[in-house]
PDB file of C-alpha atoms in Angstrom:
ATOM      1  CA  MET A   1      16.312  -2.646 -61.799  1.00  0.00           C
ATOM      2  CA  LEU A   2      17.022  -4.014 -58.373  1.00  0.00           C
ATOM      3  CA  LYS A   3      16.480  -7.643 -57.762  1.00  0.00           C
ATOM      4  CA  LEU A   4      13.889  -8.617 -55.176  1.00  0.00           C
ATOM      5  CA  SER A   5      16.528  -9.747 -52.639  1.00  0.00           C
ATOM      6  CA  GLN A   6      18.431  -6.455 -53.018  1.00  0.00           C
ATOM      7  CA  LEU A   7      15.195  -4.515 -52.513  1.00  0.00           C
ATOM      8  CA  SER A   8      14.408  -6.427 -49.346  1.00  0.00           C
ATOM      9  CA  HIS A   9      17.911  -5.660 -47.978  1.00  0.00           C
ATOM     10  CA  VAL A  10      17.454  -1.950 -48.689  1.00  0.00           C
ATOM     11  CA  LEU A  11      14.049  -2.007 -46.993  1.00  0.00           C
ATOM     12  CA  LEU A  12      15.428  -3.857 -43.969  1.00  0.00           C
ATOM     13  CA  ALA A  13      18.353  -1.428 -43.664  1.00  0.00           C
ATOM     14  CA  THR A  14      15.966   1.520 -43.810  1.00  0.00           C
ATOM     15  CA  LEU A  15      13.750   0.081 -41.069  1.00  0.00           C
ATOM     16  CA  VAL A  16      16.744  -0.627 -38.830  1.00  0.00           C
ATOM     17  CA  SER A  17      18.014   2.934 -39.348  1.00  0.00           C
ATOM     18  CA  ILE A  18      14.641   4.389 -38.402  1.00  0.00           C
ATOM     19  CA  SER A  19      14.412   2.283 -35.243  1.00  0.00           C
ATOM     20  CA  PHE A  20      17.909   3.385 -34.141  1.00  0.00           C
ATOM     21  CA  ALA A  21      17.009   7.013 -34.834  1.00  0.00           C
ATOM     22  CA  LYS A  22      13.963   6.721 -32.575  1.00  0.00           C
ATOM     23  CA  THR A  23      16.091   5.153 -29.831  1.00  0.00           C
ATOM     24  CA  VAL A  24      18.663   7.933 -30.001  1.00  0.00           C
ATOM     25  CA  ASN A  25      15.976  10.634 -29.946  1.00  0.00           C
ATOM     26  CA  ALA A  26      13.945   9.023 -27.136  1.00  0.00           C
ATOM     27  CA  GLU A  27      13.193  11.335 -24.237  1.00  0.00           C
ATOM     28  CA  PRO A  28      15.238  10.634 -21.120  1.00  0.00           C
ATOM     29  CA  THR A  29      13.317   9.398 -18.127  1.00  0.00           C
ATOM     30  CA  ALA A  30      13.937   9.645 -14.408  1.00  0.00           C
ATOM     31  CA  THR A  31      13.238   7.549 -11.336  1.00  0.00           C
ATOM     32  CA  LEU A  32      11.699   8.960  -8.160  1.00  0.00           C
ATOM     33  CA  ASN A  33      12.074   7.094  -4.871  1.00  0.00           C
ATOM     34  CA  VAL A  34       9.685   8.200  -2.133  1.00  0.00           C
ATOM     35  CA  VAL A  35      10.500   7.240   1.458  1.00  0.00           C
ATOM     36  CA  VAL A  36       7.764   7.679   4.081  1.00  0.00           C
ATOM     37  CA  ASN A  37       8.860   7.710   7.732  1.00  0.00           C
ATOM     38  CA  GLY A  38       6.927   7.918  11.004  1.00  0.00           C
ATOM     39  CA  ILE A  39       4.165   5.425  10.200  1.00  0.00           C
ATOM     40  CA  HIS A  40       2.065   4.663  13.303  1.00  0.00           C
ATOM     41  CA  HIS A  41       0.091   1.616  12.110  1.00  0.00           C
ATOM     42  CA  GLN A  42       1.193  -1.878  11.173  1.00  0.00           C
ATOM     43  CA  LYS A  43      -1.794  -2.667   8.962  1.00  0.00           C
ATOM     44  CA  GLY A  44      -3.170  -1.104   5.814  1.00  0.00           C
ATOM     45  CA  GLU A  45      -1.187   0.585   3.053  1.00  0.00           C
ATOM     46  CA  ILE A  46       0.554   3.824   2.279  1.00  0.00           C
ATOM     47  CA  CYS A  47      -0.917   5.238  -0.936  1.00  0.00           C
ATOM     48  CA  PHE A  48       1.190   7.607  -3.058  1.00  0.00           C
ATOM     49  CA  ARG A  49       0.209  10.179  -5.676  1.00  0.00           C
ATOM     50  CA  VAL A  50       2.874  11.866  -7.784  1.00  0.00           C
ATOM     51  CA  TYR A  51       1.763  15.123  -9.439  1.00  0.00           C
ATOM     52  CA  ALA A  52       3.519  16.852 -12.343  1.00  0.00           C
ATOM     53  CA  ASN A  53       1.675  20.152 -11.863  1.00  0.00           C
ATOM     54  CA  GLU A  54      -0.735  21.942  -9.539  1.00  0.00           C
ATOM     55  CA  LYS A  55      -3.867  20.526 -11.177  1.00  0.00           C
ATOM     56  CA  GLY A  56      -5.644  18.462  -8.531  1.00  0.00           C
ATOM     57  CA  PHE A  57      -2.773  18.549  -6.022  1.00  0.00           C
ATOM     58  CA  PRO A  58      -2.904  17.070  -3.417  1.00  0.00           C
ATOM     59  CA  MET A  59      -6.353  15.467  -3.324  1.00  0.00           C
ATOM     60  CA  SER A  60      -7.413  14.444  -6.841  1.00  0.00           C
ATOM     61  CA  SER A  61      -7.065  10.806  -7.827  1.00  0.00           C
ATOM     62  CA  THR A  62      -7.492  11.557 -11.528  1.00  0.00           C
ATOM     63  CA  SER A  63      -4.836  14.186 -12.217  1.00  0.00           C
ATOM     64  CA  GLU A  64      -1.697  12.550 -10.856  1.00  0.00           C
ATOM     65  CA  ALA A  65       1.221  11.574 -13.105  1.00  0.00           C
ATOM     66  CA  GLN A  66       1.650   8.234 -11.299  1.00  0.00           C
ATOM     67  CA  SER A  67       0.240   6.571  -8.215  1.00  0.00           C
ATOM     68  CA  GLY A  68       0.403   3.370  -6.249  1.00  0.00           C
ATOM     69  CA  CYS A  69       0.212   1.839  -2.798  1.00  0.00           C
ATOM     70  CA  ALA A  70       2.635  -0.172  -0.675  1.00  0.00           C
ATOM     71  CA  LYS A  71       1.823  -2.505   2.222  1.00  0.00           C
ATOM     72  CA  ILE A  72       2.916  -1.258   5.610  1.00  0.00           C
ATOM     73  CA  ASN A  73       5.581  -3.437   7.220  1.00  0.00           C
ATOM     74  CA  GLY A  74       7.237  -1.209   9.800  1.00  0.00           C
ATOM     75  CA  THR A  75       7.556   2.491  10.532  1.00  0.00           C
ATOM     76  CA  SER A  76       8.981   3.277   7.073  1.00  0.00           C
ATOM     77  CA  VAL A  77       7.876   2.466   3.513  1.00  0.00           C
ATOM     78  CA  LYS A  78       9.656   3.090   0.199  1.00  0.00           C
ATOM     79  CA  LYS A  79       8.091   3.178  -3.276  1.00  0.00           C
ATOM     80  CA  GLU A  80       9.785   3.696  -6.637  1.00  0.00           C
ATOM     81  CA  PHE A  81       8.234   5.529  -9.589  1.00  0.00           C
ATOM     82  CA  SER A  82      10.108   5.099 -12.851  1.00  0.00           C
ATOM     83  CA  GLY A  83       9.648   6.447 -16.368  1.00  0.00           C
ATOM     84  CA  LEU A  84       8.997  10.035 -15.264  1.00  0.00           C
ATOM     85  CA  LYS A  85       9.948  12.841 -17.614  1.00  0.00           C
ATOM     86  CA  PRO A  86      12.495  15.188 -16.051  1.00  0.00           C
ATOM     87  CA  GLY A  87      10.619  18.088 -14.473  1.00  0.00           C
ATOM     88  CA  THR A  88       8.962  19.432 -11.340  1.00  0.00           C
ATOM     89  CA  TYR A  89       6.850  17.116  -9.177  1.00  0.00           C
ATOM     90  CA  ALA A  90       5.117  16.969  -5.803  1.00  0.00           C
ATOM     91  CA  VAL A  91       3.949  13.919  -3.830  1.00  0.00           C
ATOM     92  CA  ALA A  92       1.017  13.345  -1.483  1.00  0.00           C
ATOM     93  CA  VAL A  93       0.689  10.199   0.663  1.00  0.00           C
ATOM     94  CA  VAL A  94      -2.063   8.709   2.817  1.00  0.00           C
ATOM     95  CA  ASP A  95      -1.920   6.079   5.570  1.00  0.00           C
ATOM     96  CA  ASP A  96      -4.935   4.237   4.161  1.00  0.00           C
ATOM     97  CA  GLN A  97      -6.414   2.200   6.991  1.00  0.00           C
ATOM     98  CA  ASN A  98      -9.791   1.378   5.437  1.00  0.00           C
ATOM     99  CA  GLY A  99      -8.751   0.426   1.889  1.00  0.00           C
ATOM    100  CA  ASP A 100     -10.537   3.231   0.025  1.00  0.00           C
ATOM    101  CA  ARG A 101      -7.240   4.750  -1.228  1.00  0.00           C
ATOM    102  CA  LYS A 102      -8.158   8.311  -0.275  1.00  0.00           C
ATOM    103  CA  LEU A 103      -7.722  10.634   2.690  1.00  0.00           C
ATOM    104  CA  ASN A 104     -10.784  10.440   4.911  1.00  0.00           C
ATOM    105  CA  LYS A 105     -11.786  13.637   6.722  1.00  0.00           C
ATOM    106  CA  ASP A 106     -14.237  14.520   9.456  1.00  0.00           C
ATOM    107  CA  PHE A 107     -17.185  16.913   9.176  1.00  0.00           C
ATOM    108  CA  PHE A 108     -14.852  19.922   9.540  1.00  0.00           C
ATOM    109  CA  GLY A 109     -12.439  18.728   6.841  1.00  0.00           C
ATOM    110  CA  ILE A 110      -9.764  17.591   9.307  1.00  0.00           C
ATOM    111  CA  PRO A 111      -7.951  14.393   8.227  1.00  0.00           C
ATOM    112  CA  LYS A 112      -8.933  11.216  10.100  1.00  0.00           C
ATOM    113  CA  GLU A 113      -6.035   9.218   8.575  1.00  0.00           C
ATOM    114  CA  GLY A 114      -2.315   9.886   8.458  1.00  0.00           C
ATOM    115  CA  PHE A 115      -1.050  11.980   5.544  1.00  0.00           C
ATOM    116  CA  GLY A 116       2.125  13.507   4.209  1.00  0.00           C
ATOM    117  CA  ILE A 117       3.274  15.958   1.552  1.00  0.00           C
ATOM    118  CA  SER A 118       6.670  16.266  -0.123  1.00  0.00           C
ATOM    119  CA  LYS A 119       8.973  18.868   1.447  1.00  0.00           C
ATOM    120  CA  ASN A 120       6.932  18.365   4.657  1.00  0.00           C
ATOM    121  CA  PRO A 121       5.173  21.771   4.697  1.00  0.00           C
ATOM    122  CA  THR A 122       3.164  22.960   7.687  1.00  0.00           C
ATOM    123  CA  VAL A 123      -0.464  21.864   7.472  1.00  0.00           C
ATOM    124  CA  SER A 124      -2.776  23.653   9.901  1.00  0.00           C
ATOM    125  CA  ILE A 125      -6.146  25.311  10.036  1.00  0.00           C
ATOM    126  CA  GLN A 126      -4.382  28.650   9.452  1.00  0.00           C
ATOM    127  CA  THR A 127      -2.230  27.509   6.498  1.00  0.00           C
ATOM    128  CA  GLY A 128      -4.787  25.198   4.895  1.00  0.00           C
ATOM    129  CA  THR A 129      -3.890  22.647   2.252  1.00  0.00           C
ATOM    130  CA  PRO A 130      -0.342  23.133   0.913  1.00  0.00           C
ATOM    131  CA  LYS A 131       0.088  24.496  -2.601  1.00  0.00           C
ATOM    132  CA  PHE A 132       1.997  22.625  -5.320  1.00  0.00           C
ATOM    133  CA  ARG A 133       4.742  25.285  -5.313  1.00  0.00           C
ATOM    134  CA  ASP A 134       5.352  24.686  -1.576  1.00  0.00           C
ATOM    135  CA  ALA A 135       5.714  20.919  -2.017  1.00  0.00           C
ATOM    136  CA  SER A 136       7.371  20.639  -5.431  1.00  0.00           C
ATOM    137  CA  PHE A 137      10.921  19.587  -6.250  1.00  0.00           C
ATOM    138  CA  VAL A 138      12.944  18.904  -9.404  1.00  0.00           C
ATOM    139  CA  VAL A 139      13.434  15.376 -10.731  1.00  0.00           C
ATOM    140  CA  ASN A 140      16.299  15.048 -13.230  1.00  0.00           C
ATOM    141  CA  LYS A 141      17.649  11.522 -13.000  1.00  0.00           C
ATOM    142  CA  ASN A 142      17.358   9.409  -9.880  1.00  0.00           C
ATOM    143  CA  THR A 143      15.826  11.444  -7.080  1.00  0.00           C
ATOM    144  CA  THR A 144      14.833  10.468  -3.537  1.00  0.00           C
ATOM    145  CA  VAL A 145      12.443  12.444  -1.335  1.00  0.00           C
ATOM    146  CA  THR A 146      11.550  11.735   2.282  1.00  0.00           C
ATOM    147  CA  ILE A 147       8.098  12.444   3.667  1.00  0.00           C
ATOM    148  CA  ILE A 148       7.250  12.426   7.370  1.00  0.00           C
ATOM    149  CA  MET A 149       3.772  11.068   8.068  1.00  0.00           C
ATOM    150  CA  LYS A 150       1.469  13.362  10.078  1.00  0.00           C
ATOM    151  CA  TYR A 151      -1.438  12.109  12.152  1.00  0.00           C
ATOM    152  CA  SER A 152      -2.779  15.524  13.160  1.00  0.00           C
ATOM    153  CA  LEU A 153      -2.654  19.074  11.939  1.00  0.00           C
ATOM    154  CA  ASP A 154       0.341  21.194  12.955  1.00  0.00           C
ATOM    155  CA  SER A 155      -0.179  23.690  15.760  1.00  0.00           C
TER     156      SER A 155
END
């Protein structure tokens, strides 16, 4: 029969082995850097929503994979999102001037605040709100996307 000290060593070795196995089998993660250019205001924040699928894109504040805001301090803002699983993503941003962290629209549904979408698709009355497939891109490791802020619909 094993002595108590030998049993504790076996137990400790088993626990260490299990923890290393979990580390080796951990899913890889990626980092997404989002750069927003063309900001017109010097107050407020740029709010970001990163979506992992089409559900809720680009307006829902409850279906994004990650989100966050950054204070405006010039005509460009950068925000990093880490811990993302490799996959396909799309990003929507808002130049939030009133602090409500959403895109405000007028009676006709036209944005009253600046906005941007990854891959910078055309946004007009004819095209409507961009689809996830038109704004999505692959994130494998460290990925950077640049979004150009719009303050009106495209012609």
